[in-house]
PDB file of C-alpha atoms and ligand atoms in Angstrom:
ATOM      1  CA  VAL J   1      43.644 -35.396  25.239  1.00  0.00           C
ATOM      2  CA  ILE J   2      40.047 -34.350  24.349  1.00  0.00           C
ATOM      3  CA  VAL J   3      39.582 -34.094  20.613  1.00  0.00           C
ATOM      4  CA  THR J   4      36.383 -32.552  19.502  1.00  0.00           C
ATOM      5  CA  GLY J   5      34.623 -30.423  16.894  1.00  0.00           C
ATOM      6  CA  ARG J   6      31.836 -29.237  19.296  1.00  0.00           C
ATOM      7  CA  ILE J   7      31.829 -25.908  21.081  1.00  0.00           C
ATOM      8  CA  GLU J   8      29.984 -27.382  24.051  1.00  0.00           C
ATOM      9  CA  ASP J   9      32.777 -29.920  24.627  1.00  0.00           C
ATOM     10  CA  VAL J  10      35.410 -27.139  24.603  1.00  0.00           C
ATOM     11  CA  ARG J  11      33.409 -25.046  27.045  1.00  0.00           C
ATOM     12  CA  ARG J  12      32.964 -28.040  29.417  1.00  0.00           C
ATOM     13  CA  ALA J  13      36.637 -28.871  29.224  1.00  0.00           C
ATOM     14  CA  ARG J  14      37.661 -25.142  29.657  1.00  0.00           C
ATOM     15  CA  TRP J  15      35.537 -24.451  32.710  1.00  0.00           C
ATOM     16  CA  GLY J  16      35.835 -27.744  34.496  1.00  0.00           C
ATOM     17  CA  ASP J  17      38.269 -26.003  36.887  1.00  0.00           C
ATOM     18  CA  PRO J  18      37.954 -22.257  36.176  1.00  0.00           C
ATOM     19  CA  LYS J  19      41.084 -21.460  38.251  1.00  0.00           C
ATOM     20  CA  LEU J  20      43.338 -23.182  35.663  1.00  0.00           C
ATOM     21  CA  SER J  21      45.042 -21.011  33.026  1.00  0.00           C
ATOM     22  CA  TRP J  22      44.642 -21.999  29.415  1.00  0.00           C
ATOM     23  CA  GLY J  23      46.864 -21.352  26.463  1.00  0.00           C
ATOM     24  CA  LEU J  24      45.351 -21.440  22.920  1.00  0.00           C
ATOM     25  CA  VAL J  25      47.386 -22.157  19.817  1.00  0.00           C
ATOM     26  CA  PRO J  26      45.290 -21.517  16.663  1.00  0.00           C
ATOM     27  CA  THR J  27      46.553 -23.412  13.670  1.00  0.00           C
ATOM     28  CA  MET J  28      45.384 -24.590  10.188  1.00  0.00           C
ATOM     29  CA  GLY J  29      47.123 -27.895  10.726  1.00  0.00           C
ATOM     30  CA  SER J  30      49.754 -29.673   8.691  1.00  0.00           C
ATOM     31  CA  LEU J  31      51.799 -29.031  11.791  1.00  0.00           C
ATOM     32  CA  HIS J  32      55.591 -28.509  11.770  1.00  0.00           C
ATOM     33  CA  GLU J  33      58.217 -27.281  14.095  1.00  0.00           C
ATOM     34  CA  GLY J  34      57.004 -23.744  14.116  1.00  0.00           C
ATOM     35  CA  HIS J  35      53.633 -24.906  15.398  1.00  0.00           C
ATOM     36  CA  ARG J  36      55.298 -27.136  17.854  1.00  0.00           C
ATOM     37  CA  SER J  37      57.352 -24.330  19.345  1.00  0.00           C
ATOM     38  CA  LEU J  38      54.075 -22.410  19.935  1.00  0.00           C
ATOM     39  CA  VAL J  39      52.570 -25.451  21.662  1.00  0.00           C
ATOM     40  CA  ARG J  40      55.695 -25.890  23.944  1.00  0.00           C
ATOM     41  CA  ARG J  41      55.700 -22.176  24.944  1.00  0.00           C
ATOM     42  CA  ALA J  42      51.965 -22.509  25.709  1.00  0.00           C
ATOM     43  CA  GLY J  43      52.674 -25.573  27.915  1.00  0.00           C
ATOM     44  CA  ALA J  44      55.433 -23.831  29.721  1.00  0.00           C
ATOM     45  CA  ASP J  45      53.191 -20.636  30.407  1.00  0.00           C
ATOM     46  CA  ASN J  46      49.819 -22.340  31.172  1.00  0.00           C
ATOM     47  CA  ASP J  47      48.144 -25.029  33.302  1.00  0.00           C
ATOM     48  CA  ARG J  48      46.294 -26.326  30.182  1.00  0.00           C
ATOM     49  CA  VAL J  49      46.891 -26.101  26.445  1.00  0.00           C
ATOM     50  CA  ALA J  50      44.322 -26.111  23.611  1.00  0.00           C
ATOM     51  CA  VAL J  51      45.221 -26.212  19.952  1.00  0.00           C
ATOM     52  CA  SER J  52      42.580 -25.559  17.267  1.00  0.00           C
ATOM     53  CA  VAL J  53      43.141 -27.108  13.825  1.00  0.00           C
ATOM     54  CA  TYR J  54      40.866 -25.439  11.256  1.00  0.00           C
ATOM     55  CA  VAL J  55      41.556 -24.440   7.701  1.00  0.00           C
ATOM     56  CA  ASN J  56      39.584 -21.265   7.698  1.00  0.00           C
ATOM     57  CA  PRO J  57      37.965 -20.764   4.310  1.00  0.00           C
ATOM     58  CA  THR J  58      37.184 -17.080   4.823  1.00  0.00           C
ATOM     59  CA  GLN J  59      40.904 -16.066   4.926  1.00  0.00           C
ATOM     60  CA  PHE J  60      41.435 -17.519   1.366  1.00  0.00           C
ATOM     61  CA  ALA J  61      40.522 -15.650  -1.757  1.00  0.00           C
ATOM     62  CA  PRO J  62      38.601 -17.536  -4.366  1.00  0.00           C
ATOM     63  CA  SER J  63      41.814 -17.562  -6.499  1.00  0.00           C
ATOM     64  CA  GLU J  64      43.923 -18.907  -3.682  1.00  0.00           C
ATOM     65  CA  ASP J  65      44.930 -22.401  -2.489  1.00  0.00           C
ATOM     66  CA  LEU J  66      42.084 -23.400  -0.106  1.00  0.00           C
ATOM     67  CA  ASP J  67      41.434 -26.711  -1.791  1.00  0.00           C
ATOM     68  CA  ALA J  68      45.061 -27.559  -2.198  1.00  0.00           C
ATOM     69  CA  TYR J  69      46.099 -26.545   1.277  1.00  0.00           C
ATOM     70  CA  PRO J  70      47.865 -29.516   2.881  1.00  0.00           C
ATOM     71  CA  ARG J  71      45.727 -31.465   5.361  1.00  0.00           C
ATOM     72  CA  ASP J  72      46.960 -34.324   7.556  1.00  0.00           C
ATOM     73  CA  PRO J  73      44.627 -34.647  10.497  1.00  0.00           C
ATOM     74  CA  GLU J  74      46.142 -37.996  11.798  1.00  0.00           C
ATOM     75  CA  ARG J  75      49.631 -36.938  11.699  1.00  0.00           C
ATOM     76  CA  ASP J  76      48.651 -33.640  13.445  1.00  0.00           C
ATOM     77  CA  LEU J  77      46.769 -35.486  16.222  1.00  0.00           C
ATOM     78  CA  ASP J  78      49.806 -37.734  16.765  1.00  0.00           C
ATOM     79  CA  LEU J  79      52.138 -34.840  17.122  1.00  0.00           C
ATOM     80  CA  LEU J  80      49.709 -32.944  19.506  1.00  0.00           C
ATOM     81  CA  GLN J  81      49.226 -36.062  21.639  1.00  0.00           C
ATOM     82  CA  ARG J  82      53.054 -36.464  21.910  1.00  0.00           C
ATOM     83  CA  GLU J  83      53.135 -32.828  23.113  1.00  0.00           C
ATOM     84  CA  ASN J  84      50.653 -33.520  25.914  1.00  0.00           C
ATOM     85  CA  VAL J  85      48.135 -31.021  24.661  1.00  0.00           C
ATOM     86  CA  ASP J  86      44.991 -31.135  26.650  1.00  0.00           C
ATOM     87  CA  LEU J  87      42.349 -30.189  24.031  1.00  0.00           C
ATOM     88  CA  VAL J  88      42.278 -30.253  20.307  1.00  0.00           C
ATOM     89  CA  PHE J  89      39.455 -28.355  18.696  1.00  0.00           C
ATOM     90  CA  THR J  90      38.809 -29.500  15.174  1.00  0.00           C
ATOM     91  CA  PRO J  91      35.544 -27.815  14.134  1.00  0.00           C
ATOM     92  CA  GLY J  92      33.816 -28.209  10.701  1.00  0.00           C
ATOM     93  CA  ASP J  93      32.720 -25.263   8.684  1.00  0.00           C
ATOM     94  CA  GLU J  94      29.182 -25.841   9.848  1.00  0.00           C
ATOM     95  CA  VAL J  95      30.364 -25.116  13.444  1.00  0.00           C
ATOM     96  CA  MET J  96      32.430 -22.136  12.691  1.00  0.00           C
ATOM     97  CA  TYR J  97      30.054 -20.730  10.036  1.00  0.00           C
ATOM     98  CA  PRO J  98      26.515 -22.044  10.733  1.00  0.00           C
ATOM     99  CA  PRO J  99      23.798 -21.199   8.273  1.00  0.00           C
ATOM    100  CA  GLY J 100      22.814 -17.615   8.565  1.00  0.00           C
ATOM    101  CA  PHE J 101      26.286 -16.512   9.795  1.00  0.00           C
ATOM    102  CA  GLN J 102      26.544 -12.775   9.095  1.00  0.00           C
ATOM    103  CA  THR J 103      29.026 -11.084  11.499  1.00  0.00           C
ATOM    104  CA  GLU J 104      32.530 -10.038  10.590  1.00  0.00           C
ATOM    105  CA  VAL J 105      35.536  -8.395  12.392  1.00  0.00           C
ATOM    106  CA  ILE J 106      37.166  -5.666  10.262  1.00  0.00           C
ATOM    107  CA  VAL J 107      40.472  -4.272  11.372  1.00  0.00           C
ATOM    108  CA  ARG J 108      41.119  -1.175   9.306  1.00  0.00           C
ATOM    109  CA  GLU J 109      44.393   0.643   8.792  1.00  0.00           C
ATOM    110  CA  VAL J 110      46.985  -1.981   9.855  1.00  0.00           C
ATOM    111  CA  ALA J 111      45.328  -4.612   7.669  1.00  0.00           C
ATOM    112  CA  LYS J 112      45.671  -2.452   4.488  1.00  0.00           C
ATOM    113  CA  PRO J 113      49.363  -2.515   3.415  1.00  0.00           C
ATOM    114  CA  LEU J 114      51.686  -5.536   2.754  1.00  0.00           C
ATOM    115  CA  GLU J 115      49.618  -8.767   2.869  1.00  0.00           C
ATOM    116  CA  GLY J 116      46.421  -6.713   2.816  1.00  0.00           C
ATOM    117  CA  ALA J 117      47.448  -5.063  -0.517  1.00  0.00           C
ATOM    118  CA  SER J 118      47.756  -8.447  -2.199  1.00  0.00           C
ATOM    119  CA  ARG J 119      45.062 -10.181  -0.133  1.00  0.00           C
ATOM    120  CA  PRO J 120      42.253  -7.592   0.462  1.00  0.00           C
ATOM    121  CA  ASP J 121      39.902  -9.797   2.620  1.00  0.00           C
ATOM    122  CA  HIS J 122      42.557 -12.004   4.250  1.00  0.00           C
ATOM    123  CA  PHE J 123      42.660 -10.362   7.616  1.00  0.00           C
ATOM    124  CA  LYS J 124      38.891  -9.932   7.794  1.00  0.00           C
ATOM    125  CA  GLY J 125      38.756 -13.663   7.668  1.00  0.00           C
ATOM    126  CA  VAL J 126      41.588 -14.117  10.147  1.00  0.00           C
ATOM    127  CA  ALA J 127      40.189 -11.603  12.593  1.00  0.00           C
ATOM    128  CA  THR J 128      36.682 -13.120  12.422  1.00  0.00           C
ATOM    129  CA  VAL J 129      37.803 -16.597  13.027  1.00  0.00           C
ATOM    130  CA  VAL J 130      40.323 -15.750  15.836  1.00  0.00           C
ATOM    131  CA  ALA J 131      37.614 -13.638  17.571  1.00  0.00           C
ATOM    132  CA  LYS J 132      35.400 -16.689  17.408  1.00  0.00           C
ATOM    133  CA  LEU J 133      38.174 -19.020  18.757  1.00  0.00           C
ATOM    134  CA  PHE J 134      38.829 -16.638  21.614  1.00  0.00           C
ATOM    135  CA  ASN J 135      35.050 -16.675  22.477  1.00  0.00           C
ATOM    136  CA  VAL J 136      34.943 -20.366  22.196  1.00  0.00           C
ATOM    137  CA  VAL J 137      37.984 -21.318  24.260  1.00  0.00           C
ATOM    138  CA  GLN J 138      38.346 -18.070  26.303  1.00  0.00           C
ATOM    139  CA  PRO J 139      42.117 -18.729  26.734  1.00  0.00           C
ATOM    140  CA  SER J 140      44.232 -16.894  29.296  1.00  0.00           C
ATOM    141  CA  ARG J 141      46.953 -16.508  26.633  1.00  0.00           C
ATOM    142  CA  ALA J 142      47.066 -17.134  22.829  1.00  0.00           C
ATOM    143  CA  TYR J 143      50.215 -17.910  20.900  1.00  0.00           C
ATOM    144  CA  PHE J 144      51.075 -16.646  17.479  1.00  0.00           C
ATOM    145  CA  GLY J 145      54.272 -16.739  15.294  1.00  0.00           C
ATOM    146  CA  GLN J 146      56.385 -13.820  14.262  1.00  0.00           C
ATOM    147  CA  LYS J 147      56.449 -15.486  10.830  1.00  0.00           C
ATOM    148  CA  ASP J 148      53.105 -13.836  10.301  1.00  0.00           C
ATOM    149  CA  ALA J 149      54.089 -10.466  11.382  1.00  0.00           C
ATOM    150  CA  GLN J 150      51.189  -8.381  10.168  1.00  0.00           C
ATOM    151  CA  GLN J 151      48.817 -10.908  11.547  1.00  0.00           C
ATOM    152  CA  THR J 152      50.204 -10.162  15.101  1.00  0.00           C
ATOM    153  CA  VAL J 153      49.727  -6.505  14.495  1.00  0.00           C
ATOM    154  CA  VAL J 154      46.181  -6.924  13.275  1.00  0.00           C
ATOM    155  CA  LEU J 155      45.171  -9.265  16.118  1.00  0.00           C
ATOM    156  CA  ARG J 156      46.902  -7.043  18.721  1.00  0.00           C
ATOM    157  CA  GLN J 157      44.741  -4.076  17.339  1.00  0.00           C
ATOM    158  CA  MET J 158      41.681  -6.272  17.551  1.00  0.00           C
ATOM    159  CA  VAL J 159      42.400  -7.393  21.074  1.00  0.00           C
ATOM    160  CA  ARG J 160      42.921  -3.767  22.163  1.00  0.00           C
ATOM    161  CA  ASP J 161      39.869  -2.286  20.278  1.00  0.00           C
ATOM    162  CA  LEU J 162      37.418  -4.975  21.341  1.00  0.00           C
ATOM    163  CA  SER J 163      38.718  -5.544  24.817  1.00  0.00           C
ATOM    164  CA  PHE J 164      39.361  -9.245  24.557  1.00  0.00           C
ATOM    165  CA  ASN J 165      40.561 -10.539  27.924  1.00  0.00           C
ATOM    166  CA  VAL J 166      43.580 -12.516  26.510  1.00  0.00           C
ATOM    167  CA  GLU J 167      47.329 -12.004  26.388  1.00  0.00           C
ATOM    168  CA  LEU J 168      48.838 -12.432  23.023  1.00  0.00           C
ATOM    169  CA  VAL J 169      52.258 -14.134  23.042  1.00  0.00           C
ATOM    170  CA  ILE J 170      54.348 -13.825  19.905  1.00  0.00           C
ATOM    171  CA  CYS J 171      56.927 -16.645  19.346  1.00  0.00           C
ATOM    172  CA  THR J 172      60.164 -16.440  17.221  1.00  0.00           C
ATOM    173  CA  THR J 173      60.021 -17.731  13.618  1.00  0.00           C
ATOM    174  CA  VAL J 174      61.368 -21.358  13.420  1.00  0.00           C
ATOM    175  CA  ARG J 175      63.594 -22.001  10.286  1.00  0.00           C
ATOM    176  CA  GLU J 176      65.026 -24.861   8.332  1.00  0.00           C
ATOM    177  CA  PRO J 177      68.744 -25.214   8.678  1.00  0.00           C
ATOM    178  CA  ASP J 178      69.239 -23.182   5.426  1.00  0.00           C
ATOM    179  CA  GLY J 179      67.111 -20.318   6.803  1.00  0.00           C
ATOM    180  CA  LEU J 180      63.870 -21.018   5.070  1.00  0.00           C
ATOM    181  CA  ALA J 181      61.056 -20.172   7.502  1.00  0.00           C
ATOM    182  CA  MET J 182      58.961 -23.317   8.211  1.00  0.00           C
ATOM    183  CA  SER J 183      55.527 -23.182   6.571  1.00  0.00           C
ATOM    184  CA  SER J 184      52.873 -25.717   5.717  1.00  0.00           C
ATOM    185  CA  ARG J 185      53.112 -24.208   2.149  1.00  0.00           C
ATOM    186  CA  ASN J 186      56.698 -25.290   1.682  1.00  0.00           C
ATOM    187  CA  ALA J 187      55.315 -28.666   0.966  1.00  0.00           C
ATOM    188  CA  TYR J 188      54.183 -27.233  -2.530  1.00  0.00           C
ATOM    189  CA  LEU J 189      57.695 -26.490  -3.612  1.00  0.00           C
ATOM    190  CA  ALA J 190      59.539 -28.778  -6.188  1.00  0.00           C
ATOM    191  CA  PRO J 191      63.191 -29.390  -5.385  1.00  0.00           C
ATOM    192  CA  ALA J 192      64.507 -26.523  -7.605  1.00  0.00           C
ATOM    193  CA  GLU J 193      61.733 -24.258  -6.157  1.00  0.00           C
ATOM    194  CA  ARG J 194      62.756 -25.236  -2.613  1.00  0.00           C
ATOM    195  CA  THR J 195      66.400 -24.211  -3.316  1.00  0.00           C
ATOM    196  CA  ALA J 196      65.299 -20.922  -4.782  1.00  0.00           C
ATOM    197  CA  ALA J 197      62.897 -20.182  -1.783  1.00  0.00           C
ATOM    198  CA  THR J 198      65.971 -19.445   0.399  1.00  0.00           C
ATOM    199  CA  VAL J 199      66.307 -16.194  -1.443  1.00  0.00           C
ATOM    200  CA  LEU J 200      63.725 -14.699   1.000  1.00  0.00           C
ATOM    201  CA  TYR J 201      65.937 -15.362   4.083  1.00  0.00           C
ATOM    202  CA  ARG J 202      69.001 -14.333   2.208  1.00  0.00           C
ATOM    203  CA  ALA J 203      67.529 -10.975   1.195  1.00  0.00           C
ATOM    204  CA  LEU J 204      66.224 -10.238   4.696  1.00  0.00           C
ATOM    205  CA  SER J 205      69.645 -11.231   6.169  1.00  0.00           C
ATOM    206  CA  LYS J 206      71.453  -8.911   3.784  1.00  0.00           C
ATOM    207  CA  ALA J 207      69.177  -5.986   4.718  1.00  0.00           C
ATOM    208  CA  ARG J 208      69.531  -6.845   8.417  1.00  0.00           C
ATOM    209  CA  ALA J 209      73.457  -6.758   7.882  1.00  0.00           C
ATOM    210  CA  ALA J 210      73.199  -3.250   6.406  1.00  0.00           C
ATOM    211  CA  TYR J 211      71.098  -2.095   9.247  1.00  0.00           C
ATOM    212  CA  GLU J 212      73.622  -3.603  11.705  1.00  0.00           C
ATOM    213  CA  GLN J 213      76.241  -1.665   9.977  1.00  0.00           C
ATOM    214  CA  GLY J 214      74.371   1.538  10.564  1.00  0.00           C
ATOM    215  CA  GLU J 215      72.151   1.890   7.402  1.00  0.00           C
ATOM    216  CA  ARG J 216      68.951   3.713   8.529  1.00  0.00           C
ATOM    217  CA  ARG J 217      67.358   4.711   5.182  1.00  0.00           C
ATOM    218  CA  GLY J 218      64.230   2.660   4.541  1.00  0.00           C
ATOM    219  CA  ALA J 219      64.596   2.986   0.731  1.00  0.00           C
ATOM    220  CA  VAL J 220      68.156   1.521   0.852  1.00  0.00           C
ATOM    221  CA  LEU J 221      66.886  -1.446   2.897  1.00  0.00           C
ATOM    222  CA  ARG J 222      64.006  -1.983   0.630  1.00  0.00           C
ATOM    223  CA  ARG J 223      66.299  -1.886  -2.433  1.00  0.00           C
ATOM    224  CA  ILE J 224      68.576  -4.485  -0.844  1.00  0.00           C
ATOM    225  CA  LEU J 225      65.586  -6.745  -0.457  1.00  0.00           C
ATOM    226  CA  THR J 226      64.320  -6.139  -3.999  1.00  0.00           C
ATOM    227  CA  LYS J 227      67.654  -6.573  -5.708  1.00  0.00           C
ATOM    228  CA  THR J 228      68.443  -9.792  -3.845  1.00  0.00           C
ATOM    229  CA  ILE J 229      65.058 -11.254  -4.724  1.00  0.00           C
ATOM    230  CA  ALA J 230      65.436 -10.179  -8.327  1.00  0.00           C
ATOM    231  CA  ALA J 231      68.671 -12.136  -8.743  1.00  0.00           C
ATOM    232  CA  GLU J 232      66.761 -15.275  -8.153  1.00  0.00           C
ATOM    233  CA  PRO J 233      65.162 -16.284 -11.554  1.00  0.00           C
ATOM    234  CA  LEU J 234      62.538 -18.591  -9.970  1.00  0.00           C
ATOM    235  CA  ALA J 235      61.219 -15.868  -7.725  1.00  0.00           C
ATOM    236  CA  ARG J 236      58.671 -13.330  -8.666  1.00  0.00           C
ATOM    237  CA  PRO J 237      58.577 -10.391  -6.033  1.00  0.00           C
ATOM    238  CA  ASP J 238      55.340  -9.308  -4.515  1.00  0.00           C
ATOM    239  CA  TYR J 239      56.367  -6.664  -2.046  1.00  0.00           C
ATOM    240  CA  ALA J 240      59.542  -5.662  -0.119  1.00  0.00           C
ATOM    241  CA  SER J 241      59.057  -3.447   2.919  1.00  0.00           C
ATOM    242  CA  ALA J 242      60.854  -1.637   5.694  1.00  0.00           C
ATOM    243  CA  ALA J 243      58.031  -0.609   7.846  1.00  0.00           C
ATOM    244  CA  ASP J 244      57.303   0.846  11.241  1.00  0.00           C
ATOM    245  CA  PRO J 245      56.635  -2.243  13.498  1.00  0.00           C
ATOM    246  CA  ASP J 246      53.506  -0.882  14.922  1.00  0.00           C
ATOM    247  CA  THR J 247      51.772   1.048  12.253  1.00  0.00           C
ATOM    248  CA  LEU J 248      53.227  -0.790   9.227  1.00  0.00           C
ATOM    249  CA  ALA J 249      53.903   2.516   7.470  1.00  0.00           C
ATOM    250  CA  GLU J 250      56.859   2.437   5.271  1.00  0.00           C
ATOM    251  CA  LEU J 251      59.747   4.331   6.782  1.00  0.00           C
ATOM    252  CA  ASP J 252      61.979   6.889   5.132  1.00  0.00           C
ATOM    253  CA  TYR J 253      64.341   6.918   8.150  1.00  0.00           C
ATOM    254  CA  ILE J 254      64.485   4.189  10.867  1.00  0.00           C
ATOM    255  CA  GLY J 255      64.406   5.533  14.402  1.00  0.00           C
ATOM    256  CA  ASP J 256      63.320   2.957  17.052  1.00  0.00           C
ATOM    257  CA  GLY J 257      62.908  -0.256  14.941  1.00  0.00           C
ATOM    258  CA  VAL J 258      61.882  -1.673  11.711  1.00  0.00           C
ATOM    259  CA  LEU J 259      60.040  -4.573  10.442  1.00  0.00           C
ATOM    260  CA  LEU J 260      61.764  -5.809   7.278  1.00  0.00           C
ATOM    261  CA  SER J 261      59.371  -8.039   5.326  1.00  0.00           C
ATOM    262  CA  ALA J 262      58.849  -9.526   1.857  1.00  0.00           C
ATOM    263  CA  ALA J 263      56.497 -11.783  -0.117  1.00  0.00           C
ATOM    264  CA  ILE J 264      57.432 -13.659  -3.208  1.00  0.00           C
ATOM    265  CA  PHE J 265      55.935 -16.099  -5.570  1.00  0.00           C
ATOM    266  CA  ILE J 266      57.838 -19.124  -6.505  1.00  0.00           C
ATOM    267  CA  GLY J 267      55.769 -20.834  -9.289  1.00  0.00           C
ATOM    268  CA  LYS J 268      52.265 -20.747  -7.815  1.00  0.00           C
ATOM    269  CA  THR J 269      53.431 -20.837  -4.228  1.00  0.00           C
ATOM    270  CA  ARG J 270      53.385 -17.545  -2.263  1.00  0.00           C
ATOM    271  CA  LEU J 271      55.899 -17.256   0.444  1.00  0.00           C
ATOM    272  CA  ILE J 272      56.343 -14.659   3.163  1.00  0.00           C
ATOM    273  CA  ASP J 273      59.019 -13.863   5.741  1.00  0.00           C
ATOM    274  CA  ASN J 274      60.219 -10.959   7.928  1.00  0.00           C
ATOM    275  CA  MET J 275      62.813  -9.786  10.507  1.00  0.00           C
ATOM    276  CA  LEU J 276      61.904  -7.393  13.247  1.00  0.00           C
ATOM    277  CA  LEU J 277      64.923  -5.175  14.137  1.00  0.00           C
ATOM    278  CA  THR J 278      64.894  -3.153  17.347  1.00  0.00           C
ATOM    279  CA  ASN J 279      67.769  -1.278  18.789  1.00  0.00           C
ATOM    280  CA  GLY J 280      70.362  -3.331  17.047  1.00  0.00           C
ATOM    281  CA  SER J 281      68.878  -6.748  17.880  1.00  0.00           C
ATOM    282  CA  ASP J 282      66.383  -8.781  15.881  1.00  0.00           C
ATOM    283  CA  PHE J 283      63.375 -10.911  17.033  1.00  0.00           C
TER     284      PHE J 283
HETATM  285  P1  AMP G   1      49.251 -21.557  10.353  1.00  0.00           P
HETATM  286  O1  AMP G   1      48.873 -23.023  10.604  1.00  0.00           O
HETATM  287  O2  AMP G   1      50.239 -21.422   9.058  1.00  0.00           O
HETATM  288  O3  AMP G   1      48.025 -20.808  10.217  1.00  0.00           O
HETATM  289  O4  AMP G   1      49.987 -21.035  11.591  1.00  0.00           O
HETATM  290  C1  AMP G   1      49.451 -21.155  12.877  1.00  0.00           C
HETATM  291  C2  AMP G   1      50.460 -20.454  13.692  1.00  0.00           C
HETATM  292  O5  AMP G   1      51.804 -20.850  13.683  1.00  0.00           O
HETATM  293  C3  AMP G   1      50.393 -18.875  13.452  1.00  0.00           C
HETATM  294  O6  AMP G   1      50.446 -18.066  14.567  1.00  0.00           O
HETATM  295  C4  AMP G   1      51.816 -18.808  12.590  1.00  0.00           C
HETATM  296  O7  AMP G   1      52.417 -17.525  12.652  1.00  0.00           O
HETATM  297  C5  AMP G   1      52.580 -19.778  13.373  1.00  0.00           C
HETATM  298  N1  AMP G   1      53.758 -20.263  12.604  1.00  0.00           N
HETATM  299  C6  AMP G   1      53.728 -20.683  11.228  1.00  0.00           C
HETATM  300  N2  AMP G   1      54.927 -20.925  10.840  1.00  0.00           N
HETATM  301  C7  AMP G   1      55.835 -20.590  11.836  1.00  0.00           C
HETATM  302  C8  AMP G   1      57.125 -20.645  12.048  1.00  0.00           C
HETATM  303  N3  AMP G   1      58.011 -21.094  11.111  1.00  0.00           N
HETATM  304  N4  AMP G   1      57.812 -20.272  13.201  1.00  0.00           N
HETATM  305  C9  AMP G   1      56.940 -19.842  14.198  1.00  0.00           C
HETATM  306  N5  AMP G   1      55.580 -19.779  14.222  1.00  0.00           N
HETATM  307  C10 AMP G   1      55.062 -20.176  13.001  1.00  0.00           C
END
């Protein structure tokens, strides 16, 4: 495995044999089974796999958890080595945002609701850093988790609008046995909070069950999410949504499909989760 923080090294490895296909898995490290599933899928689809490990400061607001964000580079490297990854890109801030940096990628409408309403500059940071990673690695395919549903919509829009020559592959959310979606931020949760955190999955499952029994009113599905979350004293709701999976506009009536999503605070920890329901099945 090549481990490097230098763009020149990535370019040299990537273009050593230009005929080989490359899969890129962008991460912020503190790797778990969710990341591992993306890496494995990338390995199955491509000749070579690159993983970037970079905690991107521009996608955190000043009030958010950038400094506290869990970091464990040695464990990450160990995991990636065991997965036979070919290239690990670990840039520093001076490589990603060199002095004088002044270019940003702004995706407009689909970045505004849901996460965007609570985190106004978040997707500007995400789109900018992912655009840069795409230009550095020039992957054939890039792998993202359904866990961050709006991120996949925003990046799809960016790829389409700016004609990036990359195929986005979205991978199923990997969950703990009790349903909690795996996340590096789960490490923040105290034991009682960890138990309470399952409310997100329970709320989404309840709304999904109603959908499967024929409920098609968006407001009713949103109410199921809100009420279930409200019953958990340690959870503070941020949003509960039943939206169009492509535009992310809230739906009155569900036709083709719906993205059920919610965000909650448990103590200082903000957690998100979602289920994508299309024609009676979920993602
Ligand atoms: P992060 O390191 O949290 O920025 O996540 C890196 C990538 O892994 C993103 O595309 C996430 O959507 C994806 N990811 C995070 N958690 C999960 C999960 N539980 N299941 C599947 N993918 C995930």
